[in-house]
Amino acid sequence: MQMQIVEANGARIPQVGLGTWELRGDVCTALVKDALKLGYRHIDTAEMYENEAAVGDGIRASGVARNELFVTTKVWYTHFEPAALLMAAKESLAKLKLDHVDLLLLHWPNPSVPLEETIGALNDARARGLTQHIGIANFTVDLVRQAAELSKAPLVTNQIEIHHYLDQSKVMAMCRHFGISLTAYSPVAKGAVMRDPVLQQIAAAHQKSPAQVGLRYLVQQGIVVIPRTSKPERLAENAALFDFALSDAEMQAIGRLASANNRLVNPSWAPAWD
């Protein structure tokens, strides 16, 4: 399996990872194991997903050496006070049965806890060896700026909703100003790509699926993608993105589909979006 690496502030992130949101138990363990056997090296989980133990089981079942893997987990926003954040990070490691993760993220902003305290605790987790790198998720333009300026260690990614229907150009520009990579969740817009006539036409020209075209559109911009699937047969398809390229005209045609209003993930605790 071909795989590209995105470099950001000292981190080397495999550009295609397996998202594990909503995967549980034996299904999650089997998907992680199968993905790693296929050649995936980036696995994304989170405290809130309640599947870190299953992810860890899949990692061990795969037989892939730990030093070949890039494992990401996320601290839930209710655990952003310093002592709670460190405890949450340690509990995640205990569930994963790992001595560290490669990347520890703040899952959502929490205005109830001063960002300076939370970023300080995130840096503390890194200094203690609980994680090699640190980052953020679902941070807006201003929050990215604040977090980057407050952090002693460089932030390596902002994990946000990115797909061809959602214009995220403002926050993407701020991240790139600080050398922070973008990691896209919901990169195929919860399957909407499969029904899009523009992507269907481009896919037919490349003998690829519309989902592969949607993912290629992102990776061609240097974005990390973490598509989730519960179907083993989709694993290879979701990673087969590096044996074709979209033309400038095709990239522009897909780009014209974006709007600031096409957000699919907008929970009650979300920040005021840009």
Short mmCIF file of C-alpha atoms in Angstrom, two decimals:
data_model
loop_
_atom_site.label_atom_id
_atom_site.label_comp_id
_atom_site.label_asym_id
_atom_site.label_seq_id
_atom_site.Cartn_x
_atom_site.Cartn_y
_atom_site.Cartn_z
CA MET A 1 0.00 0.00 0.00
CA GLN A 2 1.37 3.39 -0.99
CA MET A 3 1.33 5.98 1.78
CA GLN A 4 2.39 9.61 1.94
CA ILE A 5 3.59 11.43 5.05
CA VAL A 6 2.53 14.91 6.13
CA GLU A 7 5.24 16.72 8.08
CA ALA A 8 4.14 19.38 10.57
CA ASN A 9 6.17 21.01 13.34
CA GLY A 10 8.36 17.94 13.83
CA ALA A 11 5.63 15.30 13.42
CA ARG A 12 5.52 12.83 10.55
CA ILE A 13 1.86 11.89 10.14
CA PRO A 14 0.74 9.13 7.74
CA GLN A 15 -1.67 10.97 5.47
CA VAL A 16 -4.40 8.33 5.53
CA GLY A 17 -5.54 7.02 8.89
CA LEU A 18 -8.38 4.90 10.18
CA GLY A 19 -11.05 6.86 12.04
CA THR A 20 -12.72 4.74 14.73
CA TRP A 21 -15.67 6.90 15.85
CA GLU A 22 -18.72 4.67 16.47
CA LEU A 23 -16.68 1.47 16.17
CA ARG A 24 -16.98 -0.73 19.25
CA GLY A 25 -15.81 -4.02 20.70
CA ASP A 26 -14.79 -6.88 18.46
CA VAL A 27 -15.81 -5.00 15.30
CA CYS A 28 -13.43 -2.18 16.20
CA THR A 29 -10.62 -4.58 17.10
CA ALA A 30 -11.00 -6.47 13.82
CA LEU A 31 -11.10 -3.28 11.71
CA VAL A 32 -7.95 -1.93 13.37
CA LYS A 33 -6.15 -5.23 12.92
CA ASP A 34 -7.21 -5.53 9.27
CA ALA A 35 -6.27 -1.93 8.51
CA LEU A 36 -2.78 -2.35 9.96
CA LYS A 37 -2.26 -5.61 8.10
CA LEU A 38 -3.23 -3.80 4.87
CA GLY A 39 -0.60 -1.13 5.47
CA TYR A 40 -2.35 1.59 7.45
CA ARG A 41 -0.05 3.08 10.07
CA HIS A 42 -2.24 5.84 11.53
CA ILE A 43 -5.08 5.02 13.92
CA ASP A 44 -7.34 7.71 15.41
CA THR A 45 -9.37 7.21 18.59
CA ALA A 46 -10.58 9.30 21.53
CA GLU A 47 -11.56 9.07 25.17
CA MET A 48 -15.16 9.89 24.19
CA TYR A 49 -15.34 7.06 21.63
CA GLU A 50 -15.18 4.48 24.46
CA ASN A 51 -13.19 2.15 22.22
CA GLU A 52 -9.58 2.74 23.22
CA ALA A 53 -9.29 -0.76 24.74
CA ALA A 54 -10.63 -2.31 21.53
CA VAL A 55 -8.25 -0.19 19.45
CA GLY A 56 -5.34 -1.35 21.58
CA ASP A 57 -6.41 -4.97 21.15
CA GLY A 58 -6.45 -4.48 17.38
CA ILE A 59 -2.98 -2.96 17.42
CA ARG A 60 -1.56 -5.95 19.30
CA ALA A 61 -3.46 -8.46 17.16
CA SER A 62 -1.98 -6.95 13.99
CA GLY A 63 1.57 -7.83 14.95
CA VAL A 64 2.81 -4.48 13.61
CA ALA A 65 5.69 -3.06 15.64
CA ARG A 66 4.79 -0.10 17.84
CA ASN A 67 7.51 2.09 16.37
CA GLU A 68 5.87 1.81 12.94
CA LEU A 69 2.57 3.24 14.16
CA PHE A 70 1.11 6.70 14.64
CA VAL A 71 -1.62 6.53 17.29
CA THR A 72 -3.81 9.54 18.06
CA THR A 73 -6.23 9.95 20.94
CA LYS A 74 -8.20 12.91 22.26
CA VAL A 75 -9.10 14.27 25.69
CA TRP A 76 -12.79 15.11 26.12
CA TYR A 77 -13.56 18.75 26.84
CA THR A 78 -14.96 18.06 30.33
CA HIS A 79 -11.45 17.02 31.39
CA PHE A 80 -9.59 20.21 30.50
CA GLU A 81 -8.61 21.33 33.99
CA PRO A 82 -4.91 20.45 34.41
CA ALA A 83 -5.22 17.56 36.89
CA ALA A 84 -8.18 16.10 35.02
CA LEU A 85 -6.40 16.31 31.67
CA LEU A 86 -3.34 14.45 32.95
CA MET A 87 -5.56 11.80 34.54
CA ALA A 88 -7.56 11.40 31.31
CA ALA A 89 -4.37 11.01 29.27
CA LYS A 90 -3.05 8.34 31.65
CA GLU A 91 -6.38 6.50 31.57
CA SER A 92 -6.34 6.52 27.77
CA LEU A 93 -2.89 4.97 27.78
CA ALA A 94 -4.03 2.33 30.27
CA LYS A 95 -6.96 1.39 28.03
CA LEU A 96 -4.78 1.33 24.92
CA LYS A 97 -2.06 -0.55 26.86
CA LEU A 98 0.55 1.81 25.43
CA ASP A 99 3.23 3.74 27.27
CA HIS A 100 2.60 6.79 25.07
CA VAL A 101 0.56 7.97 22.10
CA ASP A 102 2.06 9.75 19.12
CA LEU A 103 -0.47 12.57 19.22
CA LEU A 104 -2.72 13.85 22.02
CA LEU A 105 -5.47 16.29 21.04
CA LEU A 106 -7.93 18.55 22.83
CA HIS A 107 -11.17 17.17 21.42
CA TRP A 108 -13.32 20.34 21.51
CA PRO A 109 -12.78 23.84 22.91
CA ASN A 110 -14.07 24.46 26.44
CA PRO A 111 -14.66 28.13 27.29
CA SER A 112 -15.30 27.21 30.93
CA VAL A 113 -11.62 26.46 31.51
CA PRO A 114 -8.98 29.09 30.70
CA LEU A 115 -7.23 27.99 27.52
CA GLU A 116 -3.87 28.92 29.04
CA GLU A 117 -4.39 26.30 31.77
CA THR A 118 -5.48 23.61 29.33
CA ILE A 119 -2.63 24.23 26.91
CA GLY A 120 -0.24 24.22 29.84
CA ALA A 121 -1.55 20.82 30.93
CA LEU A 122 -1.30 19.50 27.38
CA ASN A 123 2.34 20.58 27.31
CA ASP A 124 2.82 18.92 30.69
CA ALA A 125 1.47 15.65 29.30
CA ARG A 126 4.04 15.87 26.52
CA ALA A 127 6.88 16.72 28.94
CA ARG A 128 5.94 13.67 31.04
CA GLY A 129 6.26 11.41 27.99
CA LEU A 130 2.57 10.55 27.73
CA THR A 131 2.56 11.75 24.13
CA GLN A 132 5.17 12.59 21.54
CA HIS A 133 3.17 15.41 19.93
CA ILE A 134 0.22 17.60 20.86
CA GLY A 135 -2.58 19.27 18.94
CA ILE A 136 -6.16 20.50 18.90
CA ALA A 137 -9.48 19.60 17.34
CA ASN A 138 -12.50 21.67 16.33
CA PHE A 139 -10.66 24.93 17.03
CA THR A 140 -11.73 28.08 15.21
CA VAL A 141 -9.47 30.73 13.67
CA ASP A 142 -9.10 32.76 16.85
CA LEU A 143 -8.75 29.69 19.07
CA VAL A 144 -6.03 28.29 16.80
CA ARG A 145 -4.13 31.54 17.11
CA GLN A 146 -4.51 31.64 20.89
CA ALA A 147 -3.53 27.99 21.35
CA ALA A 148 -0.48 28.28 19.09
CA GLU A 149 0.74 31.38 20.88
CA LEU A 150 0.17 29.87 24.35
CA SER A 151 1.83 26.52 23.68
CA LYS A 152 5.51 26.00 24.48
CA ALA A 153 5.69 22.93 22.24
CA PRO A 154 4.45 23.30 18.66
CA LEU A 155 0.95 22.12 17.86
CA VAL A 156 1.05 19.65 14.98
CA THR A 157 -2.57 19.40 13.81
CA ASN A 158 -6.09 20.77 14.08
CA GLN A 159 -8.56 17.95 13.50
CA ILE A 160 -11.72 19.44 12.02
CA GLU A 161 -14.60 18.60 9.72
CA ILE A 162 -13.31 18.97 6.16
CA HIS A 163 -14.95 17.75 2.99
CA HIS A 164 -15.74 19.10 -0.45
CA TYR A 165 -19.07 20.66 0.67
CA LEU A 166 -17.68 22.74 3.57
CA ASP A 167 -15.58 25.87 3.12
CA GLN A 168 -12.90 25.77 5.83
CA SER A 169 -10.46 28.11 4.09
CA LYS A 170 -10.25 30.61 6.96
CA VAL A 171 -9.22 28.17 9.67
CA MET A 172 -7.01 26.28 7.22
CA ALA A 173 -5.11 29.49 6.47
CA MET A 174 -4.57 30.20 10.17
CA CYS A 175 -3.31 26.67 10.80
CA ARG A 176 -0.86 26.88 7.93
CA HIS A 177 0.40 30.24 9.26
CA PHE A 178 1.59 28.38 12.36
CA GLY A 179 2.79 25.26 10.50
CA ILE A 180 -0.12 23.25 11.89
CA SER A 181 -1.41 20.47 9.66
CA LEU A 182 -5.10 19.81 8.98
CA THR A 183 -6.68 16.47 9.77
CA ALA A 184 -10.08 15.93 8.15
CA TYR A 185 -12.83 14.00 9.87
CA SER A 186 -16.01 13.19 7.93
CA PRO A 187 -13.88 13.58 4.77
CA VAL A 188 -16.47 11.92 2.53
CA ALA A 189 -19.33 13.97 4.04
CA LYS A 190 -20.94 10.91 5.65
CA GLY A 191 -21.26 9.23 2.28
CA ALA A 192 -22.72 12.17 0.38
CA VAL A 193 -19.83 11.99 -2.08
CA MET A 194 -21.25 8.80 -3.55
CA ARG A 195 -24.36 10.64 -4.76
CA ASP A 196 -22.66 13.75 -6.11
CA PRO A 197 -22.82 14.01 -9.93
CA VAL A 198 -19.63 16.10 -10.14
CA LEU A 199 -17.62 13.51 -8.22
CA GLN A 200 -19.30 10.67 -10.07
CA GLN A 201 -18.21 12.12 -13.42
CA ILE A 202 -14.62 12.70 -12.26
CA ALA A 203 -14.50 9.23 -10.69
CA ALA A 204 -15.57 7.59 -13.95
CA ALA A 205 -12.75 9.38 -15.79
CA HIS A 206 -10.17 7.98 -13.36
CA GLN A 207 -11.78 4.56 -12.86
CA LYS A 208 -12.09 5.32 -9.17
CA SER A 209 -15.04 5.65 -6.79
CA PRO A 210 -16.54 9.03 -5.88
CA ALA A 211 -15.29 8.48 -2.32
CA GLN A 212 -11.74 8.04 -3.58
CA VAL A 213 -12.06 11.25 -5.60
CA GLY A 214 -13.37 13.12 -2.55
CA LEU A 215 -10.46 11.86 -0.45
CA ARG A 216 -7.96 12.57 -3.20
CA TYR A 217 -9.23 16.14 -3.37
CA LEU A 218 -8.17 16.56 0.26
CA VAL A 219 -4.85 14.70 0.21
CA GLN A 220 -3.83 16.62 -2.90
CA GLN A 221 -4.04 19.74 -0.69
CA GLY A 222 -1.76 18.19 1.92
CA ILE A 223 -4.59 17.37 4.32
CA VAL A 224 -4.53 14.24 6.51
CA VAL A 225 -7.72 12.18 6.17
CA ILE A 226 -9.17 9.71 8.67
CA PRO A 227 -12.20 8.10 7.00
CA ARG A 228 -14.18 5.73 9.20
CA THR A 229 -15.66 2.51 7.89
CA SER A 230 -17.21 -0.56 9.44
CA LYS A 231 -16.71 -2.52 6.22
CA PRO A 232 -13.38 -4.32 5.80
CA GLU A 233 -13.69 -4.14 2.00
CA ARG A 234 -13.63 -0.33 2.18
CA LEU A 235 -10.28 -0.19 3.95
CA ALA A 236 -8.16 -0.76 0.86
CA GLU A 237 -10.34 1.54 -1.26
CA ASN A 238 -10.07 4.42 1.22
CA ALA A 239 -6.28 4.26 1.16
CA ALA A 240 -5.82 3.80 -2.62
CA LEU A 241 -5.37 7.51 -3.24
CA PHE A 242 -1.80 7.87 -4.42
CA ASP A 243 -1.87 6.18 -7.83
CA PHE A 244 -3.83 8.96 -9.54
CA ALA A 245 -4.05 12.75 -9.47
CA LEU A 246 -6.81 15.24 -10.14
CA SER A 247 -6.25 17.94 -12.74
CA ASP A 248 -6.41 21.63 -11.85
CA ALA A 249 -9.78 21.81 -13.58
CA GLU A 250 -11.11 18.87 -11.59
CA MET A 251 -9.84 20.36 -8.32
CA GLN A 252 -11.56 23.64 -9.16
CA ALA A 253 -14.83 21.89 -10.08
CA ILE A 254 -14.89 20.11 -6.73
CA GLY A 255 -13.87 23.27 -4.89
CA ARG A 256 -16.89 25.11 -6.27
CA LEU A 257 -19.17 22.75 -4.33
CA ALA A 258 -18.08 24.20 -0.97
CA SER A 259 -20.20 26.45 1.21
CA ALA A 260 -19.73 27.82 4.73
CA ASN A 261 -23.14 26.43 5.70
CA ASN A 262 -22.69 22.76 4.87
CA ARG A 263 -21.50 21.60 8.28
CA LEU A 264 -22.51 18.06 9.26
CA VAL A 265 -21.14 18.03 12.81
CA ASN A 266 -22.45 20.83 15.02
CA PRO A 267 -23.17 19.65 18.58
CA SER A 268 -24.49 21.87 21.34
CA TRP A 269 -20.99 22.31 22.79
CA ALA A 270 -19.47 23.48 19.48
CA PRO A 271 -17.82 26.90 19.35
CA ALA A 272 -19.12 29.82 17.28
CA TRP A 273 -17.82 28.72 13.89
CA ASP A 274 -15.98 31.07 11.53
#
